[in-house]
Amino acid sequence: MSLAATITERYAEGGAGFMHDLGLTVVEAEPGRVRFTLEVTDHLVHGGGVLCGQTILACMDTGMVFVMMSIDDRPDATFTTVSLQTNFERGVPGGVGQVTFDAQATKTGRSLVFGQVDLLLPDGRRAASATTTYMWL
């Protein structure tokens, strides 16, 4: 089974229910780096016509969950978010279709993992980025 399939299976078993409703799809995975997609639907777009920030933050946090699973694929490996700092660079227009998140560990330690997550528009431009810290439990 590929690492992307393993992450997808583990997340299906333990991820938060409302996150499953987003339909995130892991498309590439290697230890310490995961790419996944989100289909931007009307349900996720706020009155201003762009993807809502809450969805972006939830996807970025989940991206690091995927990265942590890629680093330690034991089913009983546990971890938690310590910090998530996000910068929004441009709006993600409703109707844009599918966007891609690129999540990666930038430094992996014994107790902490530092990471970066980028949200990319279909044309490759970055719409948002986040730095994050996770802790092994």
Short mmCIF file of C-alpha atoms in Angstrom, two decimals:
data_model
loop_
_atom_site.label_atom_id
_atom_site.label_comp_id
_atom_site.label_asym_id
_atom_site.label_seq_id
_atom_site.Cartn_x
_atom_site.Cartn_y
_atom_site.Cartn_z
CA MET A 1 0.00 0.00 0.00
CA SER A 2 1.34 3.46 -0.85
CA LEU A 3 2.07 5.99 1.89
CA ALA A 4 -0.72 8.23 0.53
CA ALA A 5 -3.19 5.33 0.82
CA THR A 6 -1.97 4.52 4.35
CA ILE A 7 -2.46 8.14 5.47
CA THR A 8 -5.92 8.24 3.87
CA GLU A 9 -6.93 5.02 5.63
CA ARG A 10 -5.62 6.11 9.04
CA TYR A 11 -7.31 9.49 8.76
CA ALA A 12 -10.61 7.89 7.77
CA GLU A 13 -10.47 5.86 10.98
CA GLY A 14 -9.59 8.69 13.37
CA GLY A 15 -10.03 12.15 11.89
CA ALA A 16 -12.73 14.55 13.05
CA GLY A 17 -16.08 13.97 11.34
CA PHE A 18 -16.56 17.49 10.01
CA MET A 19 -13.15 17.34 8.34
CA HIS A 20 -14.23 14.24 6.42
CA ASP A 21 -17.08 16.33 5.02
CA LEU A 22 -14.47 18.48 3.21
CA GLY A 23 -13.43 15.53 1.05
CA LEU A 24 -9.68 16.13 1.26
CA THR A 25 -7.74 13.86 -1.08
CA VAL A 26 -4.12 12.91 -0.41
CA VAL A 27 -2.47 12.84 -3.84
CA GLU A 28 1.23 12.49 -2.97
CA ALA A 29 3.10 11.47 0.15
CA GLU A 30 6.65 10.78 1.19
CA PRO A 31 8.10 10.84 4.69
CA GLY A 32 7.83 14.44 5.88
CA ARG A 33 5.85 15.81 2.93
CA VAL A 34 2.23 15.41 1.81
CA ARG A 35 0.22 17.06 -0.97
CA PHE A 36 -3.56 17.00 -0.86
CA THR A 37 -6.45 18.67 -2.62
CA LEU A 38 -9.70 20.36 -1.72
CA GLU A 39 -12.59 21.00 -4.08
CA VAL A 40 -13.80 24.59 -3.45
CA THR A 41 -17.59 24.31 -3.31
CA ASP A 42 -20.28 26.94 -2.72
CA HIS A 43 -20.75 25.55 0.79
CA LEU A 44 -17.18 26.60 1.69
CA VAL A 45 -17.36 30.11 0.21
CA HIS A 46 -18.48 33.04 2.37
CA GLY A 47 -20.55 36.08 1.35
CA GLY A 48 -17.49 37.85 -0.02
CA GLY A 49 -17.17 35.20 -2.71
CA VAL A 50 -13.97 33.55 -1.48
CA LEU A 51 -13.06 30.37 0.38
CA CYS A 52 -13.60 31.04 4.09
CA GLY A 53 -10.57 31.33 6.35
CA GLN A 54 -11.88 28.74 8.79
CA THR A 55 -11.76 26.12 6.05
CA ILE A 56 -8.23 27.12 5.09
CA LEU A 57 -7.01 26.94 8.70
CA ALA A 58 -8.64 23.55 9.24
CA CYS A 59 -7.03 22.21 6.06
CA MET A 60 -3.62 23.54 7.03
CA ASP A 61 -3.81 21.96 10.46
CA THR A 62 -4.96 18.70 8.89
CA GLY A 63 -2.07 18.90 6.44
CA MET A 64 0.36 18.68 9.32
CA VAL A 65 -1.65 15.76 10.71
CA PHE A 66 -0.96 14.03 7.39
CA VAL A 67 2.74 14.95 7.63
CA MET A 68 2.97 13.55 11.16
CA MET A 69 1.39 10.32 9.91
CA SER A 70 3.95 10.23 7.10
CA ILE A 71 6.84 10.52 9.57
CA ASP A 72 5.58 7.88 12.01
CA ASP A 73 3.13 5.48 10.42
CA ARG A 74 2.43 3.45 13.57
CA PRO A 75 -1.34 3.40 14.13
CA ASP A 76 -0.85 4.29 17.81
CA ALA A 77 1.45 7.30 17.19
CA THR A 78 -0.08 10.36 18.86
CA PHE A 79 0.65 14.05 18.51
CA THR A 80 -0.99 17.44 18.93
CA THR A 81 -0.82 20.95 17.51
CA VAL A 82 1.27 23.40 19.52
CA SER A 83 1.01 26.39 17.18
CA LEU A 84 -0.33 27.39 13.78
CA GLN A 85 0.53 30.81 12.32
CA THR A 86 -1.22 31.58 9.05
CA ASN A 87 -0.72 34.34 6.48
CA PHE A 88 -3.38 34.98 3.85
CA GLU A 89 -1.84 36.34 0.65
CA ARG A 90 -4.79 36.41 -1.76
CA GLY A 91 -8.38 35.27 -1.82
CA VAL A 92 -9.37 31.87 -3.18
CA PRO A 93 -12.32 32.67 -5.46
CA GLY A 94 -15.43 30.55 -5.30
CA GLY A 95 -15.70 28.50 -8.45
CA VAL A 96 -11.93 28.14 -8.79
CA GLY A 97 -12.31 24.37 -8.66
CA GLN A 98 -9.65 22.34 -6.93
CA VAL A 99 -6.85 23.82 -4.82
CA THR A 100 -3.73 22.06 -3.57
CA PHE A 101 -2.11 22.09 -0.15
CA ASP A 102 1.58 21.27 0.13
CA ALA A 103 2.54 20.34 3.70
CA GLN A 104 6.03 19.50 4.87
CA ALA A 105 8.13 19.06 7.96
CA THR A 106 10.93 21.62 8.02
CA LYS A 107 12.60 20.22 11.16
CA THR A 108 11.87 16.97 12.92
CA GLY A 109 13.04 16.57 16.50
CA ARG A 110 12.51 13.99 19.23
CA SER A 111 9.58 15.87 20.77
CA LEU A 112 8.68 18.65 18.31
CA VAL A 113 8.12 18.81 14.56
CA PHE A 114 8.14 22.15 12.76
CA GLY A 115 6.35 22.49 9.47
CA GLN A 116 5.10 24.65 6.66
CA VAL A 117 1.86 24.37 4.71
CA ASP A 118 1.16 26.26 1.48
CA LEU A 119 -2.22 26.67 -0.22
CA LEU A 120 -1.80 26.82 -4.00
CA LEU A 121 -4.31 28.02 -6.57
CA PRO A 122 -4.75 25.98 -9.77
CA ASP A 123 -2.36 28.37 -11.58
CA GLY A 124 0.35 27.66 -8.98
CA ARG A 125 0.17 30.98 -7.15
CA ARG A 126 0.27 30.73 -3.37
CA ALA A 127 -2.90 31.98 -1.66
CA ALA A 128 -1.89 31.33 1.96
CA SER A 129 0.91 29.84 4.01
CA ALA A 130 1.28 28.61 7.55
CA THR A 131 4.08 27.66 9.86
CA THR A 132 3.25 25.13 12.50
CA THR A 133 4.66 23.25 15.45
CA TYR A 134 3.49 19.79 16.49
CA MET A 135 4.41 17.76 19.55
CA TRP A 136 4.68 13.99 19.86
CA LEU A 137 2.69 12.70 22.85
#
